[in-house]
Short mmCIF file of N, CA and C in Angstrom, two decimals:
data_model
loop_
_atom_site.label_atom_id
_atom_site.label_comp_id
_atom_site.label_asym_id
_atom_site.label_seq_id
_atom_site.Cartn_x
_atom_site.Cartn_y
_atom_site.Cartn_z
N MET A 1104 32.92 -10.51 20.59
CA MET A 1104 32.71 -9.56 19.51
C MET A 1104 32.47 -10.32 18.21
N ALA A 1105 31.50 -9.88 17.43
CA ALA A 1105 31.18 -10.54 16.16
C ALA A 1105 32.32 -10.35 15.17
N SER A 1106 32.52 -11.36 14.34
CA SER A 1106 33.54 -11.27 13.30
C SER A 1106 33.10 -12.09 12.10
N GLY A 1107 33.84 -11.98 11.02
CA GLY A 1107 33.51 -12.74 9.82
C GLY A 1107 33.23 -11.83 8.65
N PRO A 1108 32.99 -12.42 7.49
CA PRO A 1108 32.81 -11.60 6.27
C PRO A 1108 31.53 -10.78 6.26
N SER A 1109 30.54 -11.12 7.09
CA SER A 1109 29.28 -10.37 7.07
C SER A 1109 29.24 -9.26 8.12
N VAL A 1110 30.34 -9.03 8.82
CA VAL A 1110 30.38 -8.01 9.86
C VAL A 1110 31.13 -6.79 9.33
N LEU A 1111 30.52 -5.62 9.51
CA LEU A 1111 31.12 -4.37 9.07
C LEU A 1111 32.40 -4.10 9.86
N LYS A 1112 33.51 -3.95 9.17
CA LYS A 1112 34.80 -3.75 9.83
C LYS A 1112 35.06 -2.27 10.14
N ASP A 1113 34.51 -1.37 9.36
CA ASP A 1113 34.74 0.06 9.56
C ASP A 1113 33.42 0.71 9.97
N LYS A 1114 33.20 0.80 11.27
CA LYS A 1114 31.94 1.35 11.81
C LYS A 1114 31.79 2.85 11.51
N ASP A 1115 32.87 3.51 11.11
CA ASP A 1115 32.82 4.93 10.78
C ASP A 1115 31.88 5.18 9.60
N LEU A 1116 31.70 4.18 8.75
CA LEU A 1116 30.83 4.31 7.58
C LEU A 1116 29.40 4.64 7.98
N ILE A 1117 28.96 4.15 9.13
CA ILE A 1117 27.57 4.38 9.55
C ILE A 1117 27.48 5.32 10.75
N ALA A 1118 28.56 6.03 11.04
CA ALA A 1118 28.57 6.98 12.16
C ALA A 1118 27.83 8.26 11.80
N PHE A 1119 27.15 8.86 12.77
CA PHE A 1119 26.58 10.19 12.62
C PHE A 1119 27.62 11.20 13.06
N LYS A 1120 27.98 12.11 12.18
CA LYS A 1120 28.95 13.14 12.53
C LYS A 1120 28.38 14.54 12.34
N GLY A 1121 27.24 14.62 11.66
CA GLY A 1121 26.67 15.92 11.35
C GLY A 1121 25.55 16.28 12.29
N GLN A 1122 24.32 16.11 11.84
CA GLN A 1122 23.19 16.52 12.64
C GLN A 1122 22.75 15.43 13.60
N ASP A 1123 21.85 15.77 14.45
CA ASP A 1123 21.33 14.87 15.47
C ASP A 1123 20.75 13.60 14.83
N PRO A 1124 21.21 12.41 15.23
CA PRO A 1124 20.72 11.17 14.61
C PRO A 1124 19.24 10.88 14.89
N SER A 1125 18.64 11.55 15.87
CA SER A 1125 17.23 11.30 16.15
C SER A 1125 16.34 11.79 15.01
N VAL A 1126 16.88 12.63 14.13
CA VAL A 1126 16.12 13.09 12.97
C VAL A 1126 15.77 11.92 12.06
N GLY A 1127 16.65 10.93 11.99
CA GLY A 1127 16.38 9.71 11.21
C GLY A 1127 16.55 9.91 9.72
N SER A 1128 16.10 8.91 8.99
CA SER A 1128 16.21 8.90 7.53
C SER A 1128 14.93 9.42 6.90
N ARG A 1129 15.08 9.97 5.71
CA ARG A 1129 13.93 10.44 4.93
C ARG A 1129 14.11 9.96 3.50
N ILE A 1130 13.03 9.47 2.91
CA ILE A 1130 13.06 9.05 1.51
C ILE A 1130 11.83 9.65 0.83
N VAL A 1131 12.06 10.33 -0.29
CA VAL A 1131 10.98 10.87 -1.09
C VAL A 1131 11.13 10.29 -2.49
N GLN A 1132 10.08 9.64 -2.97
CA GLN A 1132 10.14 9.04 -4.31
C GLN A 1132 9.07 9.66 -5.18
N LEU A 1133 9.49 10.18 -6.32
CA LEU A 1133 8.55 10.62 -7.35
C LEU A 1133 8.60 9.54 -8.41
N PHE A 1134 7.74 8.56 -8.24
CA PHE A 1134 7.75 7.37 -9.06
C PHE A 1134 7.44 7.70 -10.51
N PRO A 1135 8.10 7.14 -11.49
CA PRO A 1135 9.06 6.05 -11.37
C PRO A 1135 10.52 6.45 -11.50
N THR A 1136 10.85 7.73 -11.64
CA THR A 1136 12.22 8.04 -12.06
C THR A 1136 13.05 8.87 -11.10
N PHE A 1137 12.56 9.22 -9.91
CA PHE A 1137 13.33 10.09 -9.03
C PHE A 1137 13.20 9.63 -7.58
N VAL A 1138 14.33 9.60 -6.87
CA VAL A 1138 14.33 9.30 -5.44
C VAL A 1138 15.30 10.26 -4.76
N SER A 1139 14.85 10.85 -3.65
CA SER A 1139 15.70 11.68 -2.82
C SER A 1139 15.80 11.02 -1.46
N THR A 1140 17.02 10.90 -0.93
CA THR A 1140 17.19 10.32 0.40
C THR A 1140 18.04 11.22 1.26
N LYS A 1141 17.69 11.27 2.53
CA LYS A 1141 18.54 11.86 3.57
C LYS A 1141 18.77 10.69 4.52
N HIS A 1142 19.97 10.13 4.47
CA HIS A 1142 20.28 8.98 5.30
C HIS A 1142 21.64 9.22 5.93
N LEU A 1143 21.73 8.99 7.24
CA LEU A 1143 22.95 9.28 7.98
C LEU A 1143 23.33 10.73 7.77
N ASP A 1144 24.51 11.03 7.27
CA ASP A 1144 24.95 12.42 7.15
C ASP A 1144 24.97 12.95 5.73
N VAL A 1145 24.21 12.34 4.84
CA VAL A 1145 24.28 12.79 3.44
C VAL A 1145 22.89 12.84 2.83
N ILE A 1146 22.72 13.78 1.92
CA ILE A 1146 21.52 13.86 1.10
C ILE A 1146 21.93 13.48 -0.31
N ASN A 1147 21.19 12.59 -0.94
CA ASN A 1147 21.48 12.29 -2.34
C ASN A 1147 20.21 12.18 -3.15
N LEU A 1148 20.36 12.46 -4.42
CA LEU A 1148 19.26 12.42 -5.38
C LEU A 1148 19.61 11.40 -6.45
N ARG A 1149 18.62 10.64 -6.88
CA ARG A 1149 18.85 9.67 -7.96
C ARG A 1149 17.82 9.92 -9.05
N PHE A 1150 18.32 10.06 -10.27
CA PHE A 1150 17.47 10.28 -11.44
C PHE A 1150 17.65 9.10 -12.38
N ALA A 1151 16.59 8.38 -12.68
CA ALA A 1151 16.63 7.30 -13.68
C ALA A 1151 15.94 7.81 -14.93
N THR A 1152 16.62 7.73 -16.05
CA THR A 1152 16.08 8.23 -17.31
C THR A 1152 16.02 7.10 -18.32
N PRO A 1153 14.81 6.65 -18.68
CA PRO A 1153 14.71 5.63 -19.73
C PRO A 1153 15.14 6.23 -21.06
N ILE A 1154 16.10 5.59 -21.73
CA ILE A 1154 16.59 6.07 -23.02
C ILE A 1154 15.83 5.36 -24.15
N ASP A 1155 15.72 4.06 -24.03
CA ASP A 1155 14.93 3.25 -24.95
C ASP A 1155 14.60 1.94 -24.26
N ALA A 1156 14.04 0.99 -24.98
CA ALA A 1156 13.62 -0.27 -24.37
C ALA A 1156 14.79 -1.06 -23.80
N GLU A 1157 16.00 -0.77 -24.22
CA GLU A 1157 17.17 -1.52 -23.78
C GLU A 1157 18.10 -0.72 -22.85
N THR A 1158 17.83 0.58 -22.66
CA THR A 1158 18.80 1.42 -21.97
C THR A 1158 18.12 2.33 -20.95
N THR A 1159 18.70 2.41 -19.75
CA THR A 1159 18.28 3.36 -18.73
C THR A 1159 19.53 4.02 -18.17
N GLU A 1160 19.55 5.34 -18.11
CA GLU A 1160 20.65 6.07 -17.48
C GLU A 1160 20.25 6.37 -16.05
N VAL A 1161 21.21 6.20 -15.13
CA VAL A 1161 20.97 6.53 -13.73
C VAL A 1161 22.04 7.54 -13.31
N HIS A 1162 21.60 8.68 -12.81
CA HIS A 1162 22.51 9.73 -12.35
C HIS A 1162 22.27 9.97 -10.87
N TYR A 1163 23.35 10.22 -10.14
CA TYR A 1163 23.28 10.52 -8.72
C TYR A 1163 23.85 11.91 -8.47
N ALA A 1164 23.29 12.60 -7.51
CA ALA A 1164 23.84 13.86 -7.03
C ALA A 1164 23.95 13.76 -5.51
N TYR A 1165 25.10 14.06 -4.96
CA TYR A 1165 25.35 14.00 -3.53
C TYR A 1165 25.66 15.40 -3.03
N PHE A 1166 25.25 15.69 -1.81
CA PHE A 1166 25.40 17.04 -1.29
C PHE A 1166 26.18 17.07 0.01
N ALA A 1167 26.98 18.11 0.15
CA ALA A 1167 27.72 18.39 1.37
C ALA A 1167 27.52 19.88 1.67
N HIS A 1168 27.96 20.28 2.84
CA HIS A 1168 27.88 21.70 3.20
C HIS A 1168 29.14 22.42 2.74
N GLN A 1169 28.97 23.67 2.36
CA GLN A 1169 30.09 24.46 1.85
C GLN A 1169 31.21 24.57 2.89
N ASN A 1170 30.86 24.57 4.17
CA ASN A 1170 31.88 24.72 5.21
C ASN A 1170 32.36 23.38 5.78
N ASP A 1171 32.04 22.25 5.14
CA ASP A 1171 32.56 20.95 5.58
C ASP A 1171 34.08 20.93 5.45
N ASP A 1172 34.76 20.44 6.48
CA ASP A 1172 36.20 20.26 6.34
C ASP A 1172 36.47 18.99 5.52
N ALA A 1173 37.73 18.72 5.22
CA ALA A 1173 38.09 17.59 4.36
C ALA A 1173 37.63 16.26 4.94
N ASP A 1174 37.71 16.10 6.27
CA ASP A 1174 37.28 14.84 6.88
C ASP A 1174 35.78 14.63 6.75
N MET A 1175 35.00 15.70 6.97
CA MET A 1175 33.54 15.58 6.86
C MET A 1175 33.13 15.34 5.41
N LEU A 1176 33.80 15.99 4.47
CA LEU A 1176 33.50 15.78 3.05
C LEU A 1176 33.77 14.32 2.67
N ARG A 1177 34.89 13.78 3.12
CA ARG A 1177 35.20 12.36 2.86
C ARG A 1177 34.14 11.46 3.49
N HIS A 1178 33.74 11.79 4.72
CA HIS A 1178 32.69 11.02 5.41
C HIS A 1178 31.39 11.03 4.61
N ARG A 1179 30.96 12.19 4.15
CA ARG A 1179 29.72 12.27 3.36
C ARG A 1179 29.84 11.49 2.05
N LEU A 1180 30.98 11.58 1.39
CA LEU A 1180 31.18 10.83 0.15
C LEU A 1180 31.11 9.32 0.39
N ARG A 1181 31.68 8.86 1.48
CA ARG A 1181 31.64 7.43 1.79
C ARG A 1181 30.20 6.98 2.06
N GLN A 1182 29.38 7.85 2.66
CA GLN A 1182 28.00 7.48 2.94
C GLN A 1182 27.08 7.72 1.75
N SER A 1183 27.57 8.31 0.69
CA SER A 1183 26.70 8.69 -0.41
C SER A 1183 26.31 7.54 -1.31
N SER A 1184 26.99 6.40 -1.20
CA SER A 1184 26.55 5.27 -2.00
C SER A 1184 25.17 4.83 -1.50
N ASN A 1185 24.53 4.02 -2.25
CA ASN A 1185 23.17 3.61 -1.91
C ASN A 1185 23.20 2.70 -0.69
N LEU A 1186 23.02 3.28 0.50
CA LEU A 1186 23.16 2.53 1.75
C LEU A 1186 21.90 1.80 2.18
N LEU A 1187 20.81 1.98 1.48
CA LEU A 1187 19.55 1.37 1.90
C LEU A 1187 19.15 0.28 0.93
N GLY A 1188 18.48 -0.73 1.42
CA GLY A 1188 17.95 -1.74 0.52
C GLY A 1188 17.92 -3.12 1.11
N PRO A 1189 17.23 -4.02 0.46
CA PRO A 1189 17.04 -5.37 0.99
C PRO A 1189 18.29 -6.23 0.95
N CYS A 1190 19.32 -5.80 0.23
CA CYS A 1190 20.54 -6.60 0.13
C CYS A 1190 21.44 -6.41 1.34
N GLY A 1191 21.12 -5.52 2.23
CA GLY A 1191 21.96 -5.29 3.39
C GLY A 1191 22.41 -3.86 3.47
N LEU A 1192 23.56 -3.64 4.10
CA LEU A 1192 24.05 -2.29 4.30
C LEU A 1192 24.29 -1.59 2.97
N ILE A 1193 25.02 -2.21 2.08
CA ILE A 1193 25.28 -1.61 0.77
C ILE A 1193 24.44 -2.38 -0.24
N SER A 1194 23.40 -1.75 -0.74
CA SER A 1194 22.55 -2.46 -1.70
C SER A 1194 23.15 -2.35 -3.09
N MET A 1195 22.68 -3.22 -3.96
CA MET A 1195 23.22 -3.22 -5.32
C MET A 1195 22.96 -1.90 -6.02
N GLU A 1196 23.86 -1.51 -6.88
CA GLU A 1196 23.72 -0.29 -7.65
C GLU A 1196 22.47 -0.42 -8.52
N ASP A 1197 21.69 0.63 -8.59
CA ASP A 1197 20.41 0.56 -9.29
C ASP A 1197 20.54 0.17 -10.75
N ALA A 1198 21.59 0.62 -11.40
CA ALA A 1198 21.75 0.23 -12.81
C ALA A 1198 21.88 -1.28 -12.93
N SER A 1199 22.54 -1.91 -11.98
CA SER A 1199 22.65 -3.38 -11.99
C SER A 1199 21.29 -4.02 -11.80
N ILE A 1200 20.49 -3.45 -10.92
CA ILE A 1200 19.15 -3.99 -10.69
C ILE A 1200 18.31 -3.88 -11.95
N PHE A 1201 18.31 -2.69 -12.57
CA PHE A 1201 17.54 -2.53 -13.81
C PHE A 1201 17.98 -3.55 -14.85
N HIS A 1202 19.29 -3.73 -14.97
CA HIS A 1202 19.83 -4.66 -15.96
C HIS A 1202 19.40 -6.10 -15.65
N ARG A 1203 19.49 -6.51 -14.40
CA ARG A 1203 19.11 -7.88 -14.04
C ARG A 1203 17.62 -8.13 -14.27
N ILE A 1204 16.78 -7.15 -13.94
CA ILE A 1204 15.34 -7.31 -14.16
C ILE A 1204 15.05 -7.40 -15.65
N HIS A 1205 15.74 -6.56 -16.43
CA HIS A 1205 15.53 -6.59 -17.88
C HIS A 1205 15.92 -7.96 -18.45
N ILE A 1206 17.06 -8.49 -18.06
CA ILE A 1206 17.48 -9.81 -18.52
C ILE A 1206 16.47 -10.86 -18.08
N GLY A 1207 16.05 -10.79 -16.83
CA GLY A 1207 15.09 -11.76 -16.30
C GLY A 1207 13.75 -11.72 -17.01
N SER A 1208 13.37 -10.56 -17.52
CA SER A 1208 12.08 -10.46 -18.20
C SER A 1208 12.06 -11.20 -19.53
N HIS A 1209 13.24 -11.56 -20.03
CA HIS A 1209 13.32 -12.29 -21.29
C HIS A 1209 13.56 -13.79 -21.10
N THR A 1210 13.55 -14.26 -19.86
CA THR A 1210 13.79 -15.68 -19.62
C THR A 1210 12.48 -16.45 -19.77
N PRO A 1211 12.58 -17.70 -20.21
CA PRO A 1211 11.35 -18.49 -20.35
C PRO A 1211 10.81 -18.92 -18.98
N GLY A 1212 9.53 -19.20 -18.94
CA GLY A 1212 8.92 -19.70 -17.70
C GLY A 1212 8.56 -18.57 -16.75
N ASN A 1213 8.17 -18.94 -15.56
CA ASN A 1213 7.78 -17.98 -14.53
C ASN A 1213 8.90 -17.83 -13.53
N ALA A 1214 9.62 -16.74 -13.59
CA ALA A 1214 10.71 -16.47 -12.65
C ALA A 1214 10.21 -15.50 -11.60
N ILE A 1215 10.25 -15.89 -10.34
CA ILE A 1215 9.90 -14.98 -9.25
C ILE A 1215 11.20 -14.38 -8.77
N PHE A 1216 11.42 -13.12 -9.08
CA PHE A 1216 12.70 -12.48 -8.83
C PHE A 1216 12.67 -11.54 -7.65
N GLN A 1217 11.53 -11.26 -7.08
CA GLN A 1217 11.48 -10.28 -6.02
C GLN A 1217 11.13 -10.94 -4.69
N LYS A 1218 11.93 -10.65 -3.69
CA LYS A 1218 11.69 -11.16 -2.36
C LYS A 1218 10.31 -10.69 -1.89
N GLY A 1219 9.56 -11.59 -1.32
CA GLY A 1219 8.26 -11.24 -0.77
C GLY A 1219 7.09 -11.60 -1.67
N VAL A 1220 7.34 -11.98 -2.91
CA VAL A 1220 6.25 -12.36 -3.81
C VAL A 1220 5.80 -13.76 -3.43
N ARG A 1221 4.55 -13.88 -3.03
CA ARG A 1221 4.02 -15.19 -2.66
C ARG A 1221 3.21 -15.82 -3.79
N ASP A 1222 2.55 -14.98 -4.57
CA ASP A 1222 1.75 -15.47 -5.69
C ASP A 1222 1.98 -14.53 -6.87
N PRO A 1223 2.69 -15.00 -7.92
CA PRO A 1223 3.01 -14.10 -9.03
C PRO A 1223 1.79 -13.62 -9.82
N ALA A 1224 0.63 -14.22 -9.62
CA ALA A 1224 -0.57 -13.81 -10.34
C ALA A 1224 -1.40 -12.81 -9.53
N LYS A 1225 -0.98 -12.49 -8.31
CA LYS A 1225 -1.77 -11.63 -7.43
C LYS A 1225 -0.92 -10.49 -6.88
N LEU A 1226 -1.46 -9.28 -6.89
CA LEU A 1226 -0.78 -8.16 -6.26
C LEU A 1226 -1.14 -8.16 -4.77
N GLU A 1227 -0.13 -8.25 -3.93
CA GLU A 1227 -0.34 -8.26 -2.48
C GLU A 1227 -0.61 -6.84 -1.98
N SER A 1228 -1.19 -6.74 -0.79
CA SER A 1228 -1.42 -5.42 -0.20
C SER A 1228 -0.71 -5.27 1.14
N GLU A 1229 -0.09 -6.34 1.63
CA GLU A 1229 0.67 -6.28 2.88
C GLU A 1229 2.09 -6.74 2.59
N PHE A 1230 3.06 -5.98 3.10
CA PHE A 1230 4.46 -6.26 2.82
C PHE A 1230 5.26 -6.18 4.11
N SER A 1231 6.35 -6.92 4.15
CA SER A 1231 7.28 -6.84 5.27
C SER A 1231 8.34 -5.80 4.95
N GLN A 1232 9.02 -5.33 6.00
CA GLN A 1232 10.11 -4.39 5.78
C GLN A 1232 11.14 -5.05 4.88
N ASN A 1233 11.64 -4.32 3.92
CA ASN A 1233 12.66 -4.74 2.96
C ASN A 1233 12.14 -5.67 1.88
N ASP A 1234 10.84 -5.95 1.83
CA ASP A 1234 10.30 -6.70 0.70
C ASP A 1234 10.35 -5.83 -0.54
N GLU A 1235 10.87 -6.37 -1.61
CA GLU A 1235 10.86 -5.66 -2.88
C GLU A 1235 9.48 -5.76 -3.53
N SER A 1236 8.64 -6.68 -3.06
CA SER A 1236 7.33 -6.86 -3.67
C SER A 1236 6.43 -5.64 -3.50
N GLY A 1237 6.76 -4.75 -2.58
CA GLY A 1237 6.00 -3.52 -2.42
C GLY A 1237 6.08 -2.61 -3.63
N ASN A 1238 7.05 -2.85 -4.50
CA ASN A 1238 7.17 -2.07 -5.73
C ASN A 1238 6.15 -2.49 -6.79
N LEU A 1239 5.66 -3.72 -6.70
CA LEU A 1239 4.78 -4.24 -7.74
C LEU A 1239 3.49 -3.45 -7.92
N PRO A 1240 2.77 -3.05 -6.85
CA PRO A 1240 1.56 -2.23 -7.07
C PRO A 1240 1.85 -0.90 -7.76
N ARG A 1241 2.99 -0.28 -7.44
CA ARG A 1241 3.34 0.98 -8.11
C ARG A 1241 3.53 0.76 -9.61
N TRP A 1242 4.26 -0.31 -9.95
CA TRP A 1242 4.49 -0.57 -11.37
C TRP A 1242 3.20 -0.97 -12.07
N GLU A 1243 2.31 -1.66 -11.39
CA GLU A 1243 1.02 -2.02 -11.98
C GLU A 1243 0.20 -0.77 -12.26
N TYR A 1244 0.19 0.17 -11.30
CA TYR A 1244 -0.52 1.43 -11.50
C TYR A 1244 0.09 2.21 -12.67
N TYR A 1245 1.42 2.28 -12.70
CA TYR A 1245 2.11 2.98 -13.79
C TYR A 1245 1.75 2.35 -15.13
N ARG A 1246 1.75 1.02 -15.21
CA ARG A 1246 1.40 0.31 -16.44
C ARG A 1246 -0.01 0.70 -16.89
N SER A 1247 -0.96 0.71 -15.95
CA SER A 1247 -2.34 1.01 -16.33
C SER A 1247 -2.51 2.47 -16.74
N VAL A 1248 -1.87 3.41 -16.03
CA VAL A 1248 -1.96 4.84 -16.38
C VAL A 1248 -1.35 5.10 -17.75
N MET A 1249 -0.25 4.43 -18.05
CA MET A 1249 0.43 4.62 -19.34
C MET A 1249 -0.27 3.88 -20.48
N GLY A 1250 -1.24 3.02 -20.14
CA GLY A 1250 -1.97 2.30 -21.18
C GLY A 1250 -1.22 1.11 -21.75
N PHE A 1251 -0.22 0.62 -21.03
CA PHE A 1251 0.54 -0.53 -21.49
C PHE A 1251 -0.26 -1.81 -21.23
N GLU A 1252 -0.30 -2.68 -22.21
CA GLU A 1252 -0.99 -3.95 -22.05
C GLU A 1252 -0.20 -4.88 -21.14
N ARG A 1253 -0.90 -5.63 -20.34
CA ARG A 1253 -0.25 -6.64 -19.49
C ARG A 1253 0.02 -7.86 -20.35
N ALA A 1254 1.27 -8.30 -20.37
CA ALA A 1254 1.65 -9.50 -21.13
C ALA A 1254 1.12 -10.73 -20.41
N GLN A 1255 0.70 -11.70 -21.17
CA GLN A 1255 0.25 -12.97 -20.59
C GLN A 1255 1.46 -13.81 -20.23
N ALA A 1256 1.45 -14.38 -19.04
CA ALA A 1256 2.57 -15.21 -18.58
C ALA A 1256 2.55 -16.56 -19.27
#
């Protein structure tokens, strides 16, 4: 049996207790500020609201059924954290990611901060599962639609 710090000790966290697991996960993103996920036994919504150049608010809404008993409600709450992402089972909180990217954008030199970026001067069109570089074309499109100038590296 596997053991160690990288092995999940409480398998109940990823157990299906509600609907049929063959339904799978669903993610709907209304770029750039809204994501809805149905993963495992919980539905959650994430709203990112830019406040100013230095501040972004992130709000989450998690849903349970009105007739859930206390055990099922606890189960859904435990699964409601951001369970998807390239960091593993529990990915970093989005506010932390926004903060780290913002800090990194002010560092000197060329910092490649996203997994999967092979050439920082080129937008790729093929990505591997869990590559964060798949976000770059969306942000490039958003930049062009909003009329923001591309900064010279």
